[in-house]
Amino acid sequence: MARALVNIPPKAKRGEVITIRTLMSHQMETGFRYSTTGAPIPRDIITTFIATYNGEEIFRAELFPAIAANPFITFTTVATESGTIELTWRGDNGFAASEQATITVE
Amino acid sequence: MAGRALFVGLMLLASVTPGAHAATLELPPAGASSCGGCHAPPGVDTAVPTLHGKTAAEIVAQMQSFRSGAQPSTVMDRIAKGFTDPEIEAIAAWYARQK
Amino acid sequence: MMKHAISRRGVIAGLGAVTLGAPFVSAQAAPRVVVIGGGFGGATAAREMKALLPGADVVLVTNERTFTACPFSNLVIVGERELTAQEFGYRSIEKAGVRVAYSAAKSVDGSARVLTLEDGTTLPFDRLIASPGIDINWEGLPGYGMAAAEKMPHAWKAGTQTTLLRRQLEAMDDGGLVVMAVPANPYRCPPGPYERASLIAHYLKTRKPKSKLLVLDAKDMFSKQRLFLSAWAALFPDHLEWVGLSKGGKVLSVEPESLTFVTEFGRHTAAVANVIPPQRAAAIAAAAGIADATGWCPIDPATFESRLVPGIHVLGDASIAGAMPKSAFSANAQAKVCAAAVATLLTGGTPPEPRLINTCYSLVTPDYGISVAGVYHPAGGVIAEIKGSGGVSRADAPPDVRAAEALYAKGWFTTVTREVFG
């Protein structure tokens, strides 16, 4: 059960540096644990985060074990034009989630 | 002259400040001073029983049965598990001497 | 006793005239112990010090003539108790032979071993015991400050702030949203925010049932969490919502004019706003050089002597006490151990290895108590919990056990305040 929180300013001035905050809650499994029967419990982590601005990739992160159960990723970008910012998370076991928000640039 | 004054002074000190000498400093055994946070001397209106007036054997038996779980409790089982038998015996003997 | 004190003073004056600068003699003569802080830690330390070393000159420095206790002040906020029940004076401590200086500690010269007070008094000491408690870190939360605290009370130091929050809750219309901000660790009384949240939810449920409490927390994990969460689910499903860090609960700033909390992912405007702000050791700790970059005071786990300034011992909320929480029970227990260590050091002995106990009770309702307890010892340079000891109340305890713990909570407060101030 995953749940994303995002904070993208709905409005910005052209050329303004904006901060984008994201937090993906996710039931992590480190891959280092064993079940009561001794079998390794398969890893289940978020491995990739990608942000696009009107289709163009502006930020990407590769995630590895020991970073965070619920990765909080915040970054800045320049508000260039009105449009859509799309955020995508991918992970083990085919995990995929995305969020999008529109931004009006004046 | 000064040397003699100092000597006399020290003699006087020795006679009037017994508390300042290690020989007379009586400290409670390890852990005992914490008990007084909840366990009051007699005459205080509280649901927590007083330890004053109990014999050392009573306190030891009570602590051991809290620790083993034989005596049900709310918090004393968790506290009793932090003490070894000799530590409990020392605390009990000290409390038995408090009036 | 009094006769002894007078004759000793005469002797010291005589010695001073002929043997100035003989530290051996002055240390042996009338050990001077100054204690900073009139709370549970400081008042206990001063009293215990005088009891262990009746010949010592013990001065307690406190800037208030009346001490207002924080434990149980959450009951005052919700109208279940009066603030006067939290107030204590120093008369009995003075009767026990402790001199009380009613002024604020201003600065400490650690090498000359002299404490200077706001009123100009200088107090030389052989050993200083500092239990100054906390200060609000006013710079720690953007938008918050002393003026903001009049609109969004912290009520994290008991007194006028406690009654302010109470009046705001009483004046709130039924249907209002109460919002509480909880800081990251460390802060005074780890389970305190959750006891307060419980009691406010209980108040809303019984008095203003259309209202709700929203708790915005900078943490995902907290003290007695499972017990609180299961009690909240059972008792206050419609009146309390807790939002932890990974659900966006961290408050980044506040806007006092509109009682608004700005989190990483949203804004919440309250009818009544309670901001529990970040904290640090009280200002005298930094002035004395005993606080490190964290804002808190590192100590030796056996003697509570500062790691930074020899001759100064630090205990209570201001200290970095390892596994022991910043609680009144801890401060009281630490003060007795610290006083024993100081008494031993002043008489030329080696302090024994201590054992310390903490028990923190929290009330979910006035008749529903839960607790966390621990037994501690010095290990690896810090105060560590003894393995196998301690823990929280049983998750499956029946109502009569919860009621008994509420009763024991009140018993603890009665006993400890009597021991320290009575």
XYZ file of C-alpha atoms in Angstrom:
627
model
C 0.000 0.000 0.000
C 1.737 3.125 -1.187
C 0.686 6.717 -0.794
C 2.383 9.769 -2.307
C 2.443 13.263 -0.933
C 3.546 16.031 -3.281
C 3.921 19.760 -2.923
C 4.249 21.641 -6.213
C 3.476 25.359 -6.289
C 0.364 25.946 -8.445
C 1.670 29.335 -9.582
C 5.090 30.862 -10.178
C 6.747 33.773 -11.949
C 8.729 33.024 -15.090
C 12.343 32.306 -14.132
C 11.503 31.734 -10.456
C 13.239 28.893 -8.644
C 10.538 26.628 -7.246
C 10.848 23.858 -4.653
C 9.146 20.537 -5.252
C 8.653 18.189 -2.296
C 7.667 14.552 -2.535
C 7.191 11.787 0.001
C 6.330 8.238 -1.010
C 5.038 6.021 1.806
C 5.782 2.427 0.950
C 5.894 -0.893 2.831
C 9.623 -1.505 2.559
C 11.318 -4.866 2.789
C 15.093 -4.506 3.036
C 15.949 -7.868 1.483
C 18.193 -8.619 4.444
C 15.555 -10.254 6.627
C 14.578 -13.880 6.996
C 11.181 -15.391 7.661
C 10.497 -17.583 10.697
C 11.248 -20.624 8.523
C 14.660 -19.220 7.587
C 13.802 -18.272 4.011
C 15.066 -14.868 2.861
C 12.261 -12.314 2.501
C 12.556 -10.769 -0.978
C 13.609 -7.159 -1.237
C 10.871 -4.610 -1.917
C 12.158 -1.058 -2.208
C 11.617 1.939 -4.426
C 14.491 2.067 -6.924
C 13.806 5.007 -9.231
C 12.252 8.451 -9.063
C 11.767 10.587 -12.164
C 10.332 14.075 -12.523
C 9.312 15.504 -15.898
C 8.243 19.039 -16.784
C 6.056 19.098 -19.884
C 7.496 15.735 -20.840
C 11.128 16.680 -20.394
C 13.062 14.933 -17.629
C 14.294 17.479 -15.073
C 15.275 15.243 -12.143
C 16.043 11.575 -11.610
C 17.164 9.627 -8.567
C 18.323 6.018 -8.300
C 17.572 4.617 -4.837
C 19.411 1.808 -3.064
C 19.084 -0.135 0.208
C 19.491 1.912 3.394
C 18.309 5.222 1.906
C 14.783 5.431 3.336
C 11.673 3.329 3.857
C 9.538 6.263 2.792
C 11.765 8.345 0.517
C 11.354 12.093 0.971
C 12.787 13.765 -2.115
C 12.907 17.500 -2.511
C 14.530 19.439 -5.346
C 14.376 22.786 -7.075
C 13.800 23.712 -10.689
C 13.211 26.878 -12.700
C 9.620 27.721 -13.650
C 9.933 28.167 -17.405
C 6.405 27.763 -18.768
C 2.912 26.732 -17.765
C 2.238 23.038 -17.964
C 2.394 19.746 -16.161
C 4.943 18.339 -13.782
C 4.766 14.566 -13.544
C 6.440 12.499 -10.841
C 7.008 8.760 -11.209
C 8.268 6.197 -8.730
C 9.311 2.662 -9.717
C 10.493 -0.188 -7.593
C 10.861 -3.894 -6.994
C 8.067 -6.310 -7.897
C 6.882 -4.026 -10.678
C 6.003 -1.214 -8.308
C 4.969 1.958 -10.143
C 3.149 5.074 -9.030
C 2.802 8.543 -10.435
C 1.404 11.921 -9.533
C 0.979 15.004 -11.643
C 0.233 18.651 -11.029
C -0.270 21.672 -13.214
C 1.681 24.855 -12.790
C 0.748 28.268 -14.132
C 3.749 30.431 -15.015
C 3.104 34.148 -15.428
C 52.960 30.769 63.995
C 50.838 30.429 60.924
C 51.544 26.721 60.886
C 50.231 26.297 64.387
C 47.059 28.276 63.626
C 46.386 26.000 60.654
C 46.927 22.898 62.745
C 44.532 24.087 65.430
C 42.006 25.004 62.775
C 42.151 21.537 61.254
C 41.690 19.934 64.647
C 38.588 22.044 65.225
C 37.239 21.194 61.794
C 37.658 17.535 62.429
C 35.594 17.842 65.559
C 32.751 19.966 64.181
C 32.126 18.634 60.644
C 31.655 14.918 60.953
C 29.542 14.900 57.784
C 32.504 16.083 55.731
C 34.450 12.881 56.233
C 34.236 9.828 54.033
C 34.119 7.554 57.038
C 30.719 8.894 58.080
C 29.202 9.331 54.636
C 26.479 6.722 54.441
C 25.166 6.342 50.915
C 22.191 4.197 49.998
C 23.108 1.126 47.920
C 22.890 1.346 44.130
C 19.327 1.904 42.974
C 17.811 2.483 46.429
C 17.519 6.245 46.130
C 15.287 5.950 43.054
C 12.604 3.993 44.970
C 11.634 7.099 46.943
C 10.235 8.673 43.777
C 7.090 6.559 44.218
C 7.370 4.920 47.651
C 6.746 7.510 50.330
C 7.497 7.315 54.034
C 4.468 6.414 56.206
C 1.664 8.955 56.483
C 1.482 10.058 52.858
C -1.887 9.647 51.141
C -0.966 7.540 48.104
C -1.962 4.268 46.470
C 1.697 3.191 46.355
C 2.630 1.229 49.513
C 5.393 2.465 51.786
C 8.607 0.448 52.131
C 9.439 1.813 55.555
C 8.759 -0.645 58.351
C 9.046 -3.702 56.108
C 11.681 -6.283 56.925
C 14.486 -6.973 54.481
C 13.126 -10.488 53.931
C 9.696 -9.116 53.000
C 11.158 -6.714 50.452
C 13.426 -9.377 48.938
C 10.569 -11.878 48.635
C 8.299 -9.265 47.059
C 10.913 -8.124 44.538
C 11.745 -11.698 43.554
C 8.118 -12.575 42.991
C 7.610 -9.409 40.931
C 10.643 -10.363 38.866
C 9.484 -13.930 38.282
C 5.934 -12.825 37.547
C 4.540 -14.902 40.430
C 3.152 -11.671 41.873
C 1.161 -9.731 39.257
C 1.977 -6.043 39.056
C 1.588 -2.981 36.853
C 5.151 -1.657 36.801
C 7.204 -3.448 39.464
C 7.859 -6.500 37.256
C 9.608 -4.239 34.734
C 11.666 -2.577 37.448
C 12.525 -5.749 39.393
C 14.010 -7.252 36.221
C 16.729 -4.572 36.344
C 18.195 -5.841 39.614
C 20.254 -8.879 40.611
C 19.669 -10.784 43.860
C 22.616 -9.145 45.684
C 21.415 -5.706 44.573
C 17.890 -6.423 45.810
C 19.255 -7.735 49.124
C 21.337 -4.581 49.629
C 18.390 -2.293 48.876
C 16.117 -4.335 51.162
C 18.625 -4.249 54.027
C 19.002 -0.482 53.630
C 15.240 0.122 53.594
C 14.810 -2.098 56.648
C 17.112 0.298 58.511
C 15.071 3.405 57.554
C 12.649 4.482 60.220
C 23.610 21.787 64.151
C 23.282 25.570 64.190
C 25.985 25.889 66.833
C 28.298 23.808 64.707
C 27.672 25.946 61.685
C 28.548 29.105 63.562
C 31.721 27.738 65.078
C 32.812 26.366 61.726
C 32.346 29.722 60.053
C 34.562 31.254 62.741
C 37.225 28.669 62.062
C 37.122 29.241 58.328
C 37.475 32.970 58.756
C 40.503 32.357 60.938
C 41.999 29.950 58.444
C 41.375 32.323 55.595
C 43.398 34.984 57.326
C 46.478 32.849 57.585
C 46.305 30.262 54.851
C 44.717 31.840 51.810
C 45.102 29.684 48.768
C 45.298 26.350 50.514
C 42.741 24.398 48.464
C 43.129 21.222 50.474
C 42.015 22.975 53.608
C 39.100 24.859 52.061
C 37.795 21.757 50.320
C 37.921 19.786 53.530
C 36.534 22.625 55.602
C 33.040 23.482 54.450
C 32.417 22.162 50.979
C 30.534 24.706 48.929
C 27.962 23.258 46.571
C 25.883 25.527 44.393
C 22.844 24.103 42.635
C 21.254 25.821 39.620
C 17.562 25.171 39.047
C 14.548 24.993 41.353
C 12.756 22.187 39.534
C 12.571 18.484 40.320
C 16.279 17.976 39.582
C 17.795 21.013 41.284
C 15.576 21.056 44.355
C 16.163 17.326 44.921
C 19.919 17.721 44.457
C 20.150 20.609 46.942
C 18.106 18.820 49.559
C 19.897 15.498 49.124
C 23.271 17.240 49.202
C 22.454 18.859 52.543
C 21.173 15.552 53.918
C 24.319 13.659 52.895
C 26.779 16.372 53.920
C 25.144 18.436 56.673
C 28.372 20.410 57.019
C 28.315 21.577 53.424
C 27.247 25.062 52.427
C 24.515 24.354 49.874
C 22.985 27.172 47.847
C 20.029 26.615 45.536
C 19.695 29.177 42.757
C 16.235 29.641 41.298
C 14.645 32.617 39.605
C 11.086 31.866 40.722
C 9.739 31.909 44.266
C 7.047 29.464 43.201
C 7.813 26.380 41.161
C 5.060 25.275 38.779
C 5.335 21.562 38.018
C 4.787 20.273 34.495
C 3.681 16.691 35.307
C -0.124 16.656 35.556
C -0.370 20.131 33.992
C -2.059 18.498 30.992
C -4.998 17.879 33.350
C -5.053 21.608 34.093
C -5.312 22.359 30.365
C -8.491 20.287 30.077
C -10.061 21.628 33.276
C -9.632 18.480 35.377
C -7.211 20.109 37.821
C -6.284 23.598 39.028
C -2.903 25.205 38.470
C -2.513 25.843 42.214
C -2.168 22.057 42.662
C 0.995 22.356 40.544
C 2.629 25.094 42.608
C 5.334 24.556 45.213
C 7.559 26.814 47.308
C 11.019 26.435 48.807
C 10.245 26.968 52.502
C 10.898 23.347 53.507
C 14.100 23.294 51.512
C 15.281 26.397 53.370
C 14.242 24.797 56.668
C 16.408 21.810 55.754
C 19.409 24.133 55.789
C 19.722 24.950 52.101
C 20.249 28.621 51.299
C 18.000 29.682 48.441
C 19.094 32.527 46.162
C 16.102 33.887 44.258
C 17.826 35.147 41.144
C 18.697 33.800 37.721
C 22.086 32.228 37.083
C 23.890 34.513 34.628
C 27.408 33.213 34.058
C 29.859 30.641 35.347
C 33.618 30.891 35.507
C 34.479 27.209 35.375
C 38.184 27.615 36.133
C 37.755 30.075 39.033
C 34.660 28.094 40.111
C 32.409 31.084 40.626
C 28.760 31.494 39.630
C 27.432 35.001 39.017
C 23.727 35.749 39.358
C 21.580 38.344 37.558
C 21.367 40.382 40.772
C 25.169 40.612 40.914
C 25.716 38.048 43.665
C 28.790 35.882 43.188
C 28.768 32.357 44.552
C 32.089 30.503 44.752
C 31.764 26.730 44.687
C 33.787 23.559 45.014
C 31.211 21.720 42.922
C 28.337 23.113 40.868
C 25.259 21.029 40.122
C 23.334 22.399 37.154
C 19.762 21.287 36.586
C 18.559 24.312 34.631
C 15.924 22.546 32.537
C 14.971 23.626 29.054
C 14.519 26.794 27.084
C 12.267 27.053 24.091
C 14.426 27.264 20.969
C 12.652 30.336 19.609
C 14.647 30.240 16.375
C 13.830 26.570 15.840
C 10.445 27.031 14.150
C 10.056 29.837 11.575
C 7.145 32.124 12.428
C 7.142 31.126 16.094
C 8.434 33.336 18.898
C 7.525 34.828 22.248
C 4.765 37.016 20.751
C 3.432 34.089 18.711
C 3.242 32.001 21.896
C 0.520 34.355 23.149
C -1.644 33.283 20.199
C -0.372 29.734 19.760
C 0.609 28.691 23.294
C 3.265 26.040 23.821
C 2.247 25.305 27.425
C 5.494 23.332 27.655
C 6.584 25.277 30.718
C 3.749 25.147 33.212
C 2.225 28.419 34.382
C 0.478 31.204 32.475
C 0.934 29.285 29.207
C -1.001 26.368 30.709
C -3.971 28.528 31.676
C -3.846 30.372 28.335
C -4.286 27.131 26.399
C -7.051 26.081 28.803
C -8.957 29.359 28.282
C -8.623 29.037 24.516
C -10.041 25.505 24.588
C -12.889 26.622 26.869
C -13.711 29.575 24.597
C -13.656 27.514 21.392
C -17.005 26.844 19.699
C -18.099 23.237 19.373
C -16.951 22.135 15.938
C -13.584 23.885 16.093
C -10.372 22.274 14.923
C -7.593 22.020 17.496
C -4.136 21.555 15.968
C -1.024 20.499 17.876
C 2.530 20.535 16.513
C 4.962 18.017 18.002
C 8.738 18.415 17.509
C 11.449 15.921 16.636
C 13.522 14.392 19.452
C 14.938 15.338 21.880
C 12.559 17.423 23.955
C 11.237 17.522 27.530
C 8.853 14.655 28.419
C 8.816 12.332 25.372
C 5.266 10.975 25.963
C 3.942 14.385 27.078
C 2.505 15.480 23.709
C 0.578 12.223 23.405
C -0.829 12.424 26.914
C -1.906 15.971 26.103
C -3.424 14.846 22.795
C -5.336 12.096 24.636
C -6.692 14.426 27.294
C -7.667 17.115 24.762
C -9.448 14.451 22.681
C -11.191 13.267 25.850
C -12.227 16.861 26.589
C -13.544 17.372 23.049
C -15.419 14.071 23.047
C -17.166 14.843 26.326
C -17.574 18.635 26.055
C -17.358 19.665 22.387
C -18.185 16.508 20.439
C -18.295 18.168 16.997
C -14.666 19.276 17.416
C -11.506 17.409 16.513
C -7.804 17.402 17.352
C -5.224 17.136 14.575
C -1.712 16.214 15.766
C 1.072 17.129 13.325
C 4.192 15.218 14.323
C 7.792 15.514 13.093
C 8.310 11.850 14.044
C 7.009 8.480 12.911
C 7.754 6.783 16.220
C 7.133 7.947 19.775
C 7.023 6.836 23.394
C 4.327 4.245 24.297
C 3.154 4.516 20.675
C 1.283 1.211 20.416
C -0.541 1.860 23.684
C -1.529 5.364 22.666
C -2.562 4.400 19.126
C -4.732 1.510 20.279
C -6.320 3.636 23.017
C -7.030 6.413 20.515
C -8.569 3.984 18.031
C -10.830 2.613 20.765
C -11.723 5.837 22.569
C -11.354 8.778 20.182
C -11.822 7.545 16.590
C -13.725 10.725 15.658
C -11.833 13.201 17.806
C -8.126 12.611 17.262
C -6.119 12.320 14.062
C -2.370 11.778 14.322
C -0.231 12.567 11.268
C 3.348 11.326 11.514
C 6.438 12.365 9.580
C 5.984 9.939 6.688
C 2.386 11.129 6.245
C 3.474 14.753 5.988
C 3.190 15.688 9.667
C 6.341 17.770 9.977
C 5.506 21.432 10.585
C 7.905 23.731 8.704
C 6.552 27.074 9.923
C 3.591 28.694 11.622
C 1.585 31.841 10.856
C 0.358 33.139 14.230
C -2.058 35.796 12.873
C -4.219 33.144 11.220
C -3.299 30.215 13.547
C -1.967 28.362 10.518
C 0.483 25.452 10.475
C 2.496 25.022 7.270
C 3.672 21.451 6.732
C 5.802 20.033 3.952
C 2.681 19.158 2.002
C -0.112 21.413 3.152
C -1.601 24.061 5.414
C -3.887 23.631 8.433
C -5.727 26.512 10.071
C -6.790 25.968 13.663
C -9.428 27.348 15.996
C -7.018 26.580 18.848
C -3.329 26.075 18.116
C -0.838 24.379 20.452
C 2.757 24.540 19.255
C 5.196 22.332 21.134
C 8.367 23.930 19.798
C 11.918 22.599 19.556
C 13.902 22.987 22.761
C 17.445 23.078 24.111
C 19.167 23.213 27.481
C 18.424 26.482 29.316
C 20.609 29.453 28.345
C 22.898 29.192 31.383
C 24.170 25.876 29.985
C 25.603 27.590 26.911
C 26.881 30.497 29.045
C 28.663 28.033 31.342
C 30.197 26.166 28.416
C 28.567 22.876 29.412
C 26.282 22.556 26.356
C 27.689 21.097 23.142
C 26.725 21.777 19.519
C 23.459 19.859 20.002
C 22.327 22.431 22.568
C 22.363 19.793 25.335
C 24.958 18.850 27.978
C 27.183 15.768 27.687
C 27.936 14.104 31.036
C 29.791 11.273 32.710
C 27.188 8.521 33.254
C 28.292 7.674 36.803
C 28.827 11.119 38.359
C 26.909 13.423 35.983
C 30.053 15.560 35.782
C 30.149 17.625 32.617
C 32.287 16.221 29.802
C 33.184 19.814 28.962
C 33.852 21.626 32.257
C 35.257 19.765 35.286
C 33.652 20.546 38.629
C 30.237 21.118 37.102
C 27.647 18.331 37.210
C 24.592 18.413 34.950
C 21.351 16.483 35.328
C 17.707 16.560 34.385
C 16.256 17.741 31.094
C 19.381 19.757 30.160
C 21.676 16.719 30.250
C 22.342 14.094 27.599
C 21.360 11.193 29.833
C 21.585 8.389 27.277
C 18.624 6.042 27.528
C 16.975 7.994 30.350
C 14.163 10.258 29.136
C 13.844 13.921 30.015
C 11.315 13.407 32.801
C 10.716 14.663 36.326
C 11.164 11.123 37.647
C 14.543 10.866 35.888
C 15.641 14.270 37.201
C 14.705 13.298 40.763
C 16.531 9.959 40.528
C 19.555 11.522 38.818
C 19.743 14.286 41.430
C 20.009 11.779 44.269
C 22.717 9.812 42.458
C 24.536 13.004 41.507
C 24.407 14.363 45.064
C 25.842 11.074 46.331
C 28.646 11.268 43.761
C 29.410 14.911 44.614
C 29.375 14.154 48.356
C 31.770 11.268 47.758
C 34.106 13.356 45.614
C 34.129 16.193 48.159
C 35.140 13.785 50.909
C 37.915 12.253 48.865
C 36.185 9.032 47.868
C 35.436 7.322 44.559
C 31.759 7.432 43.588
C 30.143 3.982 43.374
C 28.558 2.746 40.150
C 24.928 3.818 40.327
C 21.645 2.257 39.301
C 18.854 4.567 38.246
C 15.153 4.026 37.722
C 12.671 5.961 35.636
C 8.918 5.532 35.505
C 6.840 7.825 33.309
C 3.096 7.647 33.630
C 0.751 9.070 31.015
C -2.969 9.551 31.302
C -5.137 8.694 28.310
C -8.180 9.804 30.293
C -8.229 10.837 33.965
C -8.906 7.167 34.888
C -6.797 5.430 32.250
C -3.060 5.346 32.919
C -0.158 3.768 31.045
C 3.521 3.764 31.868
C 7.022 3.240 30.585
C 9.730 2.220 33.036
C 13.409 1.421 32.909
C 16.413 0.586 35.064
C 19.715 2.126 34.003
C 23.445 1.882 34.626
C 26.575 3.411 33.137
C 27.810 1.311 30.204
C 30.076 2.215 27.329
C 30.370 5.803 28.507
C 26.638 6.494 28.503
C 23.616 5.802 30.679
C 22.212 2.593 29.220
C 19.118 0.570 29.999
C 19.833 -2.696 31.802
C 19.013 -5.506 29.404
C 15.793 -7.325 30.185
C 14.451 -4.552 32.387
C 11.867 -1.917 31.696
C 9.287 -1.554 28.964
C 5.749 -0.301 28.666
C 2.447 -1.363 30.197
C 0.913 -4.541 28.808
C -1.025 -4.008 25.593
C -3.819 -6.341 26.740
C -4.214 -4.970 30.256
C -7.839 -4.857 31.492
C -9.512 -1.576 32.551
C -8.799 -2.123 36.259
C -5.053 -2.181 35.507
C -5.369 1.068 33.514
C -7.288 2.569 36.439
C -4.629 1.346 38.889
C -1.876 2.962 36.800
C -3.791 6.260 36.791
C -3.931 5.992 40.581
C -0.204 5.183 40.809
C 0.517 8.176 38.573
C -1.188 10.443 41.083
C 0.627 8.616 43.904
C 3.969 9.281 42.242
C 3.214 13.005 41.938
C 2.107 13.241 45.584
C 5.178 11.388 46.805
C 7.810 13.062 44.662
C 6.552 16.589 45.302
C 6.415 15.854 49.023
C 9.929 14.415 48.971
C 11.313 17.412 47.083
C 9.237 20.363 48.288
C 7.319 19.122 51.343
